[in-house]
Amino acid sequence: MRKFLGLFLVAMTLSIYDACAQFTVESENKEAKQKVEFKPIQIKNNMNVETDYYSEAREKAERKRIRQERNAFSLSMSLQGTMASYNDAWGGDNSTAVQATIGFNHTYAKDKFNINTQGEARMGYNRVRVDVKDEESGEVTRKGIWFKNVDKFWLQTRPGRKINDHWSYTATGRIESQLAKVYKSRTAQEDTDVTKAFLAPADVSLSLGFTYKSNSKKWPITLSLNALSTNGTLVYNDDLKKIYEDKNATSYFGVDIDKHATFSGGSQIQFDLNSRKWGKKGWLSYRTQVIAYYGWITNVMNNSKINDYERYLDELEAWEAAGSNKDTKPASVPRHVRLHPTVGWKNWINLKLSNYISTSFYHELQYNKAQNTAVRMYSTLTIGLSYTFNSK
């Protein structure tokens, strides 16, 4: 009995303490402490994830944040109109005018590279009463006719690489034209009365140079100095070309009648005040753009040919004044005209009456001797609906 009692006491004592044992089959030469390394996990889209977990939602949010950081986009749309009505006692002609405008501005920036693309399109019609004569009866009737009075679009892109906070190397491409046909007048709108059409003419320019951009939000100024630039006019409309040929014209919009385009080389300067705003909510804004070009490279290269043509014109004028004797008529020479500077100046003034109602004033001045020897000016004052979307 004592024998079993001793064994029972030993078993009770051993049950009070933890017992453990360790077994190993490793080689005796293996280091006791070895550095543990984790290999990168390869997942879809060749994305390298070195953490112990991956969140697709977090990755989408990060990509969205990068897109918003690198891109800035604004879109403005407006529909504006005016109406005037008179009774017989007052006198006058009833009229209605409608104008739609859409513009956008997009900037992409990544490290030192950036590209800015912007454009605008304007289309406007007005309806007035005019006298129309019936060709068969000869009777004159008064009827309302819709007539296009505004039609213009322009598109510009400017990629660049930063030199410092203000200056960049840039290349600028720009095209400006109209969207639909333009006729002589409200009563002359037949196919033979077309004066302009889509890309006929179209002013195109390509430039290389430097651009200065102000970081001031109050005065967002951009100045481009393009030492090397080419400016050209495109006329790709055979129907319009035939109309001018039937009128025995030797050129149209500065392009020789037997050609579709003309280009020159020179320098260009462009100044932009992107949008100067007043008030906390920007109730008043002003924007301006000036583009000046001079084709001095073409003038230098063709100087002798230009002088020959100018001398020929003087001799031809003297020959006509002397009686136009066929035997003494001066020999003709190819036409070469000296290029003059061209200037385009656009102004936008917008008065925001509410979130959706605004008044806009637009004024444009152009001087291009190849198309018209006089300075051309155009202005509109409208009130109506407008909306602007900004991504930032």
C-alpha positions as a printed Julia matrix, in Angstrom:
392×3 Matrix{Float64}:
   0.0     0.0      0.0
   2.83    2.38     0.83
   4.37    1.6     -2.55
   1.28    2.78    -4.41
   0.94    5.84    -2.14
   4.47    6.98    -3.03
   3.83    6.68    -6.73
   0.59    8.66    -6.39
   2.38   11.54    -4.61
   5.09   11.69    -7.3
   2.45   11.88   -10.05
   0.6    14.7     -8.28
   3.82   16.69    -7.9
   4.75   16.39   -11.59
   1.26   17.52   -12.71
   1.84   20.94   -11.13
   4.66   21.99   -13.61
   4.64   22.41   -17.43
   6.47   19.82   -19.34
   7.83   20.39   -22.85
  10.11   18.68   -25.29
  11.78   19.84   -28.58
  12.74   17.65   -31.47
  14.71   18.67   -34.59
  15.92   16.96   -37.72
  18.05   19.88   -39.01
  21.67   19.43   -39.8
  24.08   20.24   -37.06
  25.99   22.58   -39.45
  22.93   24.87   -40.2
  23.12   28.36   -38.66
  20.88   28.82   -35.66
  19.76   32.28   -36.78
  18.91   32.77   -40.46
  17.47   35.95   -42.05
  13.92   35.52   -43.32
  13.15   37.25   -46.7
   9.78   37.84   -48.37
   9.58   37.89   -52.18
   7.38   40.46   -53.98
   3.96   39.27   -55.04
   3.16   39.65   -58.76
  -0.5    40.41   -59.52
  -2.51   41.56   -62.56
  -1.32   44.5    -64.69
   2.28   43.68   -63.66
   1.75   45.6    -60.42
   4.44   45.0    -57.8
   3.0    44.73   -54.29
   5.55   44.23   -51.52
   3.11   44.36   -48.61
   1.36   41.45   -47.04
  -2.03   42.52   -48.59
  -3.46   44.4    -51.64
  -6.58   46.6    -51.8
  -8.09   47.12   -55.27
 -10.33   49.93   -53.97
  -7.34   51.78   -52.58
  -5.49   51.39   -55.87
  -8.46   52.83   -57.85
  -8.65   55.78   -55.48
  -4.93   56.4    -55.94
  -5.21   56.35   -59.74
  -8.15   58.78   -59.55
  -6.14   61.1    -57.32
  -3.23   61.09   -59.81
  -5.56   61.86   -62.74
  -7.11   64.79   -60.9
  -3.67   66.05   -59.92
  -2.32   65.96   -63.47
  -5.43   67.15   -65.36
  -7.35   70.42   -65.17
 -10.43   70.87   -67.36
 -13.03   73.6    -67.77
 -16.04   73.73   -70.08
 -18.24   76.76   -70.66
 -21.53   76.86   -72.58
 -23.91   79.7    -73.22
 -27.12   80.3    -75.17
 -28.02   83.95   -75.51
 -30.5    85.95   -77.52
 -32.26   89.25   -78.09
 -35.67   90.2    -79.45
 -37.1    93.52   -80.64
 -40.76   94.11   -81.51
 -42.5    97.24   -82.89
 -46.07   98.04   -83.76
 -47.16   99.88   -86.93
 -47.46  103.23   -85.16
 -43.95  103.01   -83.78
 -42.39  101.8    -87.01
 -39.37   99.58   -87.44
 -38.67   95.93   -88.17
 -39.14   93.11   -85.71
 -35.96   91.12   -85.18
 -34.74   88.08   -83.24
 -31.16   87.0    -82.63
 -29.79   83.81   -81.08
 -26.15   82.95   -80.38
 -24.59   79.76   -78.95
 -21.04   79.63   -77.63
 -19.03   76.68   -76.34
 -15.42   76.76   -75.12
 -13.06   74.44   -73.3
  -9.6    74.48   -71.73
  -7.63   71.36   -70.76
  -4.18   71.15   -69.21
  -2.18   67.97   -68.58
   0.99   68.19   -66.48
   3.41   65.47   -65.43
   6.77   66.39   -63.91
   8.33   68.89   -66.36
   6.09   68.02   -69.29
   2.75   69.76   -69.89
   0.3    70.21   -72.74
  -2.49   72.78   -72.96
  -5.39   72.42   -75.41
  -8.15   74.97   -75.76
 -10.77   76.03   -78.27
 -13.98   77.91   -78.86
 -16.9    77.79   -81.31
 -19.51   80.51   -81.92
 -22.67   80.22   -84.0
 -25.34   82.89   -84.24
 -28.43   83.6    -86.34
 -30.76   86.58   -86.55
 -34.17   86.97   -88.14
 -35.23   90.24   -89.74
 -37.84   91.31   -92.23
 -36.51   92.15   -95.68
 -38.03   93.09   -99.03
 -38.12   90.16  -101.43
 -39.0    90.62  -105.11
 -40.75   87.83  -106.96
 -38.93   87.21  -110.27
 -42.08   86.24  -112.2
 -44.65   88.78  -111.01
 -42.23   91.5   -109.92
 -44.23   91.95  -106.73
 -42.26   93.0   -103.65
 -43.23   91.34  -100.38
 -41.86   91.7    -96.91
 -40.9    88.47   -95.16
 -38.75   87.32   -92.26
 -35.5    85.53   -93.11
 -33.03   83.8    -90.81
 -29.47   84.85   -91.59
 -26.22   83.61   -90.06
 -24.31   86.53   -88.58
 -21.76   84.7    -86.41
 -19.79   81.6    -87.38
 -16.29   80.96   -86.13
 -14.21   78.33   -84.37
 -10.59   78.01   -83.34
  -8.54   75.19   -81.83
  -5.07   75.44   -80.29
  -2.67   72.98   -78.67
   0.62   73.8    -76.96
   2.93   71.04   -75.61
   5.87   72.22   -73.53
   8.71   71.27   -71.22
   9.5    73.37   -68.17
  12.78   75.23   -67.8
  11.88   76.76   -64.43
   8.76   77.92   -62.58
   7.84   80.45   -65.29
   9.55   79.58   -68.6
   9.09   76.56   -70.87
  10.15   75.29   -74.27
   6.92   75.14   -76.31
   5.48   74.26   -79.69
   2.14   75.76   -80.71
  -0.33   74.58   -83.33
  -3.46   76.58   -84.14
  -6.29   76.47   -86.7
  -9.12   78.97   -87.18
 -12.03   78.78   -89.63
 -15.85   78.7    -89.91
 -18.27   75.77   -89.64
 -20.83   76.47   -92.36
 -21.25   78.4    -95.6
 -21.3    82.2    -95.58
 -23.44   84.07   -98.13
 -23.34   87.58   -99.55
 -26.5    88.86   -97.87
 -29.88   87.83   -96.5
 -31.49   87.91   -99.93
 -28.55   86.4   -101.85
 -28.23   82.87  -100.53
 -27.9    80.74  -103.64
 -25.0    78.36  -104.34
 -23.33   81.01  -106.48
 -23.53   83.55  -103.63
 -21.24   81.65  -101.25
 -18.28   83.7   -100.02
 -16.82   81.32   -97.39
 -17.19   77.68   -96.32
 -15.75   75.12   -93.92
 -11.92   75.29   -94.09
 -12.24   77.83   -96.9
 -10.41   79.76   -95.77
  -8.68   78.29   -92.7
  -5.79   80.09   -91.0
  -3.13   77.68   -89.73
   0.01   78.4    -87.74
   2.83   76.24   -86.31
   5.41   77.81   -84.0
   8.46   76.94   -81.89
   9.79   79.08   -79.07
   9.53   79.93   -75.4
   6.48   80.57   -73.22
   6.26   82.55   -70.0
   3.42   81.73   -67.61
   2.57   83.71   -64.49
   1.69   81.76   -61.34
  -0.47   84.63   -60.08
  -4.16   83.72   -59.75
  -5.04   87.41   -59.93
  -3.19   88.01   -63.22
  -2.96   84.67   -65.11
  -0.76   85.89   -67.97
   0.79   83.73   -70.7
   3.3    85.13   -73.2
   4.69   83.07   -76.1
   7.75   84.24   -78.03
   8.05   82.11   -81.17
  11.16   82.98   -83.14
  10.4    80.3    -85.74
   6.86   80.18   -87.04
   4.99   79.29   -90.19
   1.63   80.82   -91.0
  -0.6    79.64   -93.8
  -4.03   79.84   -95.41
  -5.92   76.75   -96.59
  -8.77   76.82   -99.13
 -10.03   73.27   -99.69
 -13.4    73.76  -101.36
 -13.64   73.23  -105.11
 -17.14   74.71  -105.35
 -15.97   77.96  -103.79
 -12.88   77.97  -105.99
 -15.06   77.7   -109.11
 -17.15   80.7   -107.99
 -14.02   82.85  -107.82
 -12.72   81.46  -111.13
 -16.01   82.43  -112.82
 -15.41   85.97  -111.56
 -11.94   85.95  -113.24
 -10.23   86.33  -109.86
  -6.48   85.68  -109.77
  -6.45   84.91  -106.04
  -8.8    84.24  -103.15
  -8.0    84.93   -99.48
  -4.37   85.55  -100.41
  -3.99   82.19  -102.2
  -3.32   82.0   -105.92
  -6.41   80.84  -107.8
  -4.64   77.71  -109.12
  -3.58   76.58  -105.62
  -5.24   75.44  -102.4
  -2.76   76.71   -99.81
   0.0    79.18   -99.16
   2.55   79.26   -96.32
   5.17   81.7    -95.15
   7.95   81.71   -92.55
   8.56   84.3    -89.87
   8.03   85.0    -86.17
   4.96   85.14   -83.95
   4.05   86.63   -80.56
   0.99   85.59   -78.58
  -0.27   87.21   -75.38
  -3.08   85.75   -73.26
  -4.79   87.04   -70.14
  -6.68   83.85   -69.45
  -9.41   85.09   -67.08
  -9.12   88.06   -64.74
 -11.98   87.85   -62.23
 -13.44   90.31   -59.72
 -15.54   89.47   -56.68
 -15.59   86.41   -54.44
 -17.81   84.51   -56.86
 -16.22   85.95   -60.01
 -19.25   88.04   -60.98
 -17.12   90.0    -63.49
 -14.41   88.47   -65.68
 -12.22   89.74   -68.51
 -10.16   87.76   -70.97
  -8.03   88.91   -73.89
  -5.82   87.34   -76.56
  -3.44   89.07   -78.98
  -1.62   87.26   -81.81
   0.83   89.1    -84.07
   2.76   87.5    -86.94
   5.3    88.8    -89.44
   6.63   86.67   -92.33
  10.1    88.22   -92.45
  11.8    84.95   -93.46
   9.7    84.69   -96.63
  10.3    88.37   -97.44
  14.1    87.93   -97.14
  14.17   84.76   -99.23
  11.96   86.21  -102.0
  13.2    89.79  -101.87
  14.55   89.84  -105.45
  11.39   88.22  -106.86
   9.23   90.68  -104.93
  11.22   93.61  -106.34
  10.87   92.24  -109.88
   7.09   91.96  -109.5
   6.75   95.44  -107.99
   8.88   96.85  -110.84
   6.63   95.05  -113.34
   3.52   96.63  -111.78
   5.06  100.1   -112.07
   6.0    99.5   -115.71
   2.52   98.13  -116.46
   0.89  101.21  -114.94
   3.13  103.5   -116.99
   2.38  101.49  -120.13
  -1.4   101.82  -119.61
  -1.03  105.57  -119.0
   0.95  105.9   -122.26
  -1.85  104.42  -124.36
  -1.37  100.62  -123.99
   0.66  100.05  -127.15
   0.89   96.3   -127.73
   4.44   96.53  -129.05
   5.78   98.13  -125.87
   3.88   96.07  -123.29
   6.26   94.96  -120.48
   6.92   91.26  -120.08
   4.98   89.73  -117.2
   6.77   88.15  -114.23
   5.49   85.67  -111.58
   3.42   87.25  -108.82
   5.29   87.69  -105.52
   3.83   89.99  -102.87
   5.63   91.41   -99.85
   4.08   90.12   -96.63
   2.79   92.59   -94.06
   2.35   91.99   -90.32
  -0.98   90.46   -89.27
  -2.67   91.17   -85.94
  -5.64   89.52   -84.23
  -7.06   90.84   -80.97
  -9.97   89.16   -79.14
 -11.72   90.4    -75.98
 -14.27   88.69   -73.74
 -16.16   90.48   -70.93
 -18.64   88.42   -68.92
 -21.03   89.75   -66.26
 -22.5    86.95   -64.14
 -25.97   87.93   -62.92
 -26.7    84.55   -61.3
 -25.5    80.95   -61.49
 -27.12   80.49   -64.9
 -27.79   83.98   -66.29
 -25.02   86.21   -67.66
 -24.34   89.1    -69.98
 -21.43   88.81   -72.4
 -19.58   91.29   -74.58
 -17.23   90.08   -77.32
 -15.05   92.25   -79.53
 -12.59   91.11   -82.21
 -10.16   93.16   -84.3
  -8.21   91.77   -87.25
  -5.69   93.19   -89.67
  -4.61   90.96   -92.56
  -3.73   92.86   -95.72
  -3.78   89.67   -97.81
  -7.55   89.39   -97.18
  -8.53   93.02   -96.68
  -6.55   96.27   -96.7
  -8.75   97.75   -93.96
  -8.93   96.86   -90.26
 -11.9    94.57   -89.6
 -13.84   94.75   -86.33
 -16.71   92.72   -84.95
 -18.67   93.05   -81.66
 -21.61   91.33   -79.93
 -23.51   92.13   -76.73
 -25.8    89.35   -75.51
 -27.71   88.19   -72.43
 -28.9    84.67   -71.72
 -28.15   81.3    -70.12
 -24.61   80.16   -69.37
 -22.91   77.38   -67.42
 -19.27   76.67   -66.6
 -17.85   73.36   -65.36
 -14.44   73.25   -63.65
 -12.65   70.09   -62.56
 -10.6    72.06   -60.02
